[in-house]
Amino acid sequence: MLILTPGATTLDQLETLWRQGLAARLSDDCRAPVQAAAEIVAAAAAGQTAVYGVNTGFGKLASVKIAPKDTATLQRNLILSHCCGVGEALDPATTRLMMALKLLSLGRGASGVRWDIIALIEGMLARGVTPVVPAQGSVGASGDLAPLAHMTAVMIGAGEAMVDGQRMSGAQALEKADLSPVTLGPKEGLALINGTQFSTALALAGLFDGWRLIRAALVTGCLSTDAIMGSTAPLEPAIHSLRGQKGQIAVADAMRALMRGSEIRESHREGDTRVQDPYCIRCQPQVLGAAVDLMRFAAQTLEIEANAVTDNPLVTPAGILSGGNFHAEPVAFAADIIALALAETGAIAQRRVALMVDPTLSHDLPPFLTPEPGLNSGYMIAEVTTAALMSENKHLATPCSTDSTPTSANQEDHVSMAAHGARRLQRMAQNLSVILGVETLCAAQGIDFRAPLKTAPCLRAALDTLRAQVPPLGPDRFLAPEIDTAARLVRADALAAACQLEFAL
């Protein structure tokens, strides 16, 4: 059970929740401000003054005044009418992360919901009630309305949810978990569906997986450098301090540490006729370092957003104010930035794969890294696969935040497109893990050909992790399962962990 503090929850806590499926609840300090805001909203609902979302319609219908007797119907209708999501369901881990983010937003005491609403979300997390949330339908402004409506539908006994691996109605799910549906009070439906938690959860998932891939790329890049007997001179600190880019400096430092003690490197310090390596070897700190800086910038944005209040209107010391915190432009920008980092990490890694299989560039490695080329094709088509995935990721990296279309009868006339901007990151991360997995296979094979010379001790630990599951390539064999295994090791952070790599977000 994680205790979350609204306004101060860290990315490490959220990643732990996401990866381990932990339950979560808010700190007890939240209760008083939450209840105070709820009382303010209740008073406004009983009054004669029109307050958006409390006693009015929504969006283009905001000018329609709603009688106090119709408040519950108004909120229920809002949820049911907004359950218009389509496509595959969001995965359970990210759905639970989204629910935790909604807790953090409501717990700031500016949304005007009763504590009963928070308690039900906590109960659903604790007892494994996971709403079925279709992944398509949000444009990332006026909040992630459709996805969050599907989450909220379960809370009122509608919609669908998963419990113990079974899909059932929301009412059945709550009953099975010994939970009771709520009747939504003034503004509560709007508070639940108006927010960026769907987009933010997906962006965070992309960030968490993406950072593991950055860590893996540090290892695979070093392995490739030794496989082609590349130079470590471009890693010298003097080069990077003169430029001053923090990510570049950090990557060069990490690569020097990983390659320290390599017999392969020491064997060609003297007498090597090559003057310079290709950019995919020589410029690794510059390219991967830039990706590191982008990921860290996105992380800062998303940590703020995870703790933010993003519904509307908001209960503030100045009164109940209508604004636009639901607009997910910061999340859309963060998702685009992560996409760029993933695409470029894959682009340079793919070139290293191409370098290793090309006998004219690999410094005497056999063609396609097979001991008997001609009869065997080795990693020829594995490299082609990486090219396909690299190109796919380039297309997926096209910015989403620069797109917009008016919705809701032009009331919501500029939107962020954060939802699908963040959703594509899962596919991009999967593609990149395969590229890096193939690079690991090729680099391991190349280093094997350098025997009896050995790579660095840190890198040997990574190779041992791979070789425990994938033997060296001799005669051609069915490679697809081995590529999958290598990609899985990359995604699991196993290579970086074997190297005891210290490189934190």
PDB file of C-alpha atoms in Angstrom, residues 385-505:
ATOM      1  CA  THR A 385      13.841  -5.851 -39.031  1.00  0.00           C
ATOM      2  CA  THR A 386      15.576  -3.118 -37.063  1.00  0.00           C
ATOM      3  CA  ALA A 387      15.449  -0.868 -40.116  1.00  0.00           C
ATOM      4  CA  ALA A 388      11.719  -1.439 -40.420  1.00  0.00           C
ATOM      5  CA  LEU A 389      11.123  -0.629 -36.762  1.00  0.00           C
ATOM      6  CA  MET A 390      13.393   2.398 -36.886  1.00  0.00           C
ATOM      7  CA  SER A 391      11.425   3.800 -39.809  1.00  0.00           C
ATOM      8  CA  GLU A 392       8.112   3.062 -38.101  1.00  0.00           C
ATOM      9  CA  ASN A 393       9.239   4.945 -35.019  1.00  0.00           C
ATOM     10  CA  LYS A 394      10.297   7.908 -37.133  1.00  0.00           C
ATOM     11  CA  HIS A 395       6.751   8.175 -38.451  1.00  0.00           C
ATOM     12  CA  LEU A 396       5.255   7.691 -34.996  1.00  0.00           C
ATOM     13  CA  ALA A 397       7.457  10.513 -33.687  1.00  0.00           C
ATOM     14  CA  THR A 398       5.627  13.080 -35.808  1.00  0.00           C
ATOM     15  CA  PRO A 399       4.375  15.678 -33.296  1.00  0.00           C
ATOM     16  CA  CYS A 400       0.792  15.322 -32.127  1.00  0.00           C
ATOM     17  CA  SER A 401       0.688  18.580 -30.171  1.00  0.00           C
ATOM     18  CA  THR A 402       0.801  20.629 -33.368  1.00  0.00           C
ATOM     19  CA  ASP A 403      -2.529  19.171 -34.433  1.00  0.00           C
ATOM     20  CA  SER A 404      -5.873  20.511 -33.271  1.00  0.00           C
ATOM     21  CA  THR A 405      -9.492  20.427 -34.305  1.00  0.00           C
ATOM     22  CA  PRO A 406     -12.507  22.261 -32.849  1.00  0.00           C
ATOM     23  CA  THR A 407     -15.009  20.145 -30.920  1.00  0.00           C
ATOM     24  CA  SER A 408     -18.225  20.566 -28.932  1.00  0.00           C
ATOM     25  CA  ALA A 409     -19.850  23.072 -31.302  1.00  0.00           C
ATOM     26  CA  ASN A 410     -16.667  25.194 -31.310  1.00  0.00           C
ATOM     27  CA  GLN A 411     -16.768  25.758 -27.562  1.00  0.00           C
ATOM     28  CA  GLU A 412     -13.627  23.630 -27.266  1.00  0.00           C
ATOM     29  CA  ASP A 413     -11.922  25.096 -30.291  1.00  0.00           C
ATOM     30  CA  HIS A 414      -8.291  24.212 -29.550  1.00  0.00           C
ATOM     31  CA  VAL A 415      -7.271  20.821 -28.192  1.00  0.00           C
ATOM     32  CA  SER A 416      -3.951  19.176 -27.304  1.00  0.00           C
ATOM     33  CA  MET A 417      -4.180  15.666 -28.772  1.00  0.00           C
ATOM     34  CA  ALA A 418      -2.209  14.515 -25.732  1.00  0.00           C
ATOM     35  CA  ALA A 419      -4.063  11.227 -25.397  1.00  0.00           C
ATOM     36  CA  HIS A 420      -2.953   9.525 -28.589  1.00  0.00           C
ATOM     37  CA  GLY A 421       0.334  11.431 -28.418  1.00  0.00           C
ATOM     38  CA  ALA A 422       1.008   9.569 -25.190  1.00  0.00           C
ATOM     39  CA  ARG A 423      -0.627   6.296 -26.247  1.00  0.00           C
ATOM     40  CA  ARG A 424       1.775   5.778 -29.185  1.00  0.00           C
ATOM     41  CA  LEU A 425       4.733   5.723 -26.776  1.00  0.00           C
ATOM     42  CA  GLN A 426       3.993   2.135 -25.774  1.00  0.00           C
ATOM     43  CA  ARG A 427       4.311   0.995 -29.385  1.00  0.00           C
ATOM     44  CA  MET A 428       7.457   3.055 -29.891  1.00  0.00           C
ATOM     45  CA  ALA A 429       9.052   1.633 -26.761  1.00  0.00           C
ATOM     46  CA  GLN A 430       8.244  -1.886 -27.909  1.00  0.00           C
ATOM     47  CA  ASN A 431       9.865  -1.191 -31.283  1.00  0.00           C
ATOM     48  CA  LEU A 432      12.942   0.327 -29.671  1.00  0.00           C
ATOM     49  CA  SER A 433      13.355  -2.625 -27.328  1.00  0.00           C
ATOM     50  CA  VAL A 434      13.591  -4.916 -30.355  1.00  0.00           C
ATOM     51  CA  ILE A 435      16.156  -2.670 -32.059  1.00  0.00           C
ATOM     52  CA  LEU A 436      18.282  -2.687 -28.914  1.00  0.00           C
ATOM     53  CA  GLY A 437      17.710  -6.413 -28.458  1.00  0.00           C
ATOM     54  CA  VAL A 438      19.041  -7.120 -31.945  1.00  0.00           C
ATOM     55  CA  GLU A 439      21.962  -4.793 -31.287  1.00  0.00           C
ATOM     56  CA  THR A 440      22.738  -6.850 -28.181  1.00  0.00           C
ATOM     57  CA  LEU A 441      22.689 -10.090 -30.178  1.00  0.00           C
ATOM     58  CA  CYS A 442      24.930  -8.664 -32.887  1.00  0.00           C
ATOM     59  CA  ALA A 443      27.366  -7.055 -30.470  1.00  0.00           C
ATOM     60  CA  ALA A 444      27.637 -10.229 -28.420  1.00  0.00           C
ATOM     61  CA  GLN A 445      28.383 -12.197 -31.572  1.00  0.00           C
ATOM     62  CA  GLY A 446      30.958  -9.634 -32.666  1.00  0.00           C
ATOM     63  CA  ILE A 447      32.689  -9.684 -29.294  1.00  0.00           C
ATOM     64  CA  ASP A 448      32.757 -13.489 -29.407  1.00  0.00           C
ATOM     65  CA  PHE A 449      34.693 -13.226 -32.673  1.00  0.00           C
ATOM     66  CA  ARG A 450      37.318 -11.065 -30.910  1.00  0.00           C
ATOM     67  CA  ALA A 451      38.283 -13.923 -28.550  1.00  0.00           C
ATOM     68  CA  PRO A 452      40.609 -14.516 -26.804  1.00  0.00           C
ATOM     69  CA  LEU A 453      40.390 -10.750 -26.190  1.00  0.00           C
ATOM     70  CA  LYS A 454      37.680  -9.847 -23.696  1.00  0.00           C
ATOM     71  CA  THR A 455      35.414  -6.883 -23.324  1.00  0.00           C
ATOM     72  CA  ALA A 456      35.201  -4.849 -20.105  1.00  0.00           C
ATOM     73  CA  PRO A 457      34.169  -6.616 -16.880  1.00  0.00           C
ATOM     74  CA  CYS A 458      30.924  -4.605 -16.645  1.00  0.00           C
ATOM     75  CA  LEU A 459      29.983  -5.488 -20.191  1.00  0.00           C
ATOM     76  CA  ARG A 460      30.902  -9.158 -19.682  1.00  0.00           C
ATOM     77  CA  ALA A 461      28.213  -9.263 -16.984  1.00  0.00           C
ATOM     78  CA  ALA A 462      25.657  -8.051 -19.526  1.00  0.00           C
ATOM     79  CA  LEU A 463      26.826 -10.648 -22.040  1.00  0.00           C
ATOM     80  CA  ASP A 464      26.575 -13.385 -19.419  1.00  0.00           C
ATOM     81  CA  THR A 465      22.961 -12.340 -18.830  1.00  0.00           C
ATOM     82  CA  LEU A 466      22.242 -12.693 -22.539  1.00  0.00           C
ATOM     83  CA  ARG A 467      24.191 -15.911 -23.011  1.00  0.00           C
ATOM     84  CA  ALA A 468      22.304 -17.561 -20.143  1.00  0.00           C
ATOM     85  CA  GLN A 469      19.318 -17.535 -22.494  1.00  0.00           C
ATOM     86  CA  VAL A 470      20.673 -17.129 -26.036  1.00  0.00           C
ATOM     87  CA  PRO A 471      23.737 -19.116 -27.198  1.00  0.00           C
ATOM     88  CA  PRO A 472      26.192 -17.803 -29.828  1.00  0.00           C
ATOM     89  CA  LEU A 473      24.989 -18.093 -33.408  1.00  0.00           C
ATOM     90  CA  GLY A 474      26.525 -20.910 -35.424  1.00  0.00           C
ATOM     91  CA  PRO A 475      24.581 -22.414 -38.330  1.00  0.00           C
ATOM     92  CA  ASP A 476      21.367 -20.541 -39.160  1.00  0.00           C
ATOM     93  CA  ARG A 477      18.446 -21.253 -36.859  1.00  0.00           C
ATOM     94  CA  PHE A 478      14.986 -19.920 -36.026  1.00  0.00           C
ATOM     95  CA  LEU A 479      15.817 -16.450 -34.684  1.00  0.00           C
ATOM     96  CA  ALA A 480      12.458 -14.908 -33.807  1.00  0.00           C
ATOM     97  CA  PRO A 481      12.307 -16.306 -30.233  1.00  0.00           C
ATOM     98  CA  GLU A 482      15.878 -15.171 -29.576  1.00  0.00           C
ATOM     99  CA  ILE A 483      15.091 -11.644 -30.750  1.00  0.00           C
ATOM    100  CA  ASP A 484      12.079 -11.657 -28.450  1.00  0.00           C
ATOM    101  CA  THR A 485      14.223 -12.868 -25.548  1.00  0.00           C
ATOM    102  CA  ALA A 486      16.842 -10.167 -26.111  1.00  0.00           C
ATOM    103  CA  ALA A 487      14.148  -7.478 -26.364  1.00  0.00           C
ATOM    104  CA  ARG A 488      12.582  -8.749 -23.144  1.00  0.00           C
ATOM    105  CA  LEU A 489      15.931  -8.482 -21.333  1.00  0.00           C
ATOM    106  CA  VAL A 490      16.206  -4.895 -22.574  1.00  0.00           C
ATOM    107  CA  ARG A 491      12.706  -4.002 -21.366  1.00  0.00           C
ATOM    108  CA  ALA A 492      13.342  -5.628 -17.990  1.00  0.00           C
ATOM    109  CA  ASP A 493      16.436  -3.462 -17.426  1.00  0.00           C
ATOM    110  CA  ALA A 494      18.388  -6.705 -17.070  1.00  0.00           C
ATOM    111  CA  LEU A 495      21.433  -5.627 -19.090  1.00  0.00           C
ATOM    112  CA  ALA A 496      21.894  -2.331 -17.250  1.00  0.00           C
ATOM    113  CA  ALA A 497      21.310  -4.047 -13.920  1.00  0.00           C
ATOM    114  CA  ALA A 498      23.929  -6.694 -14.737  1.00  0.00           C
ATOM    115  CA  CYS A 499      26.408  -3.868 -15.355  1.00  0.00           C
ATOM    116  CA  GLN A 500      25.361  -2.221 -12.072  1.00  0.00           C
ATOM    117  CA  LEU A 501      24.771   0.911 -14.108  1.00  0.00           C
ATOM    118  CA  GLU A 502      23.984   3.943 -12.008  1.00  0.00           C
ATOM    119  CA  PHE A 503      22.082   6.253 -14.327  1.00  0.00           C
ATOM    120  CA  ALA A 504      18.907   7.651 -12.829  1.00  0.00           C
ATOM    121  CA  LEU A 505      16.159   9.768 -14.315  1.00  0.00           C
TER     122      LEU A 505
END
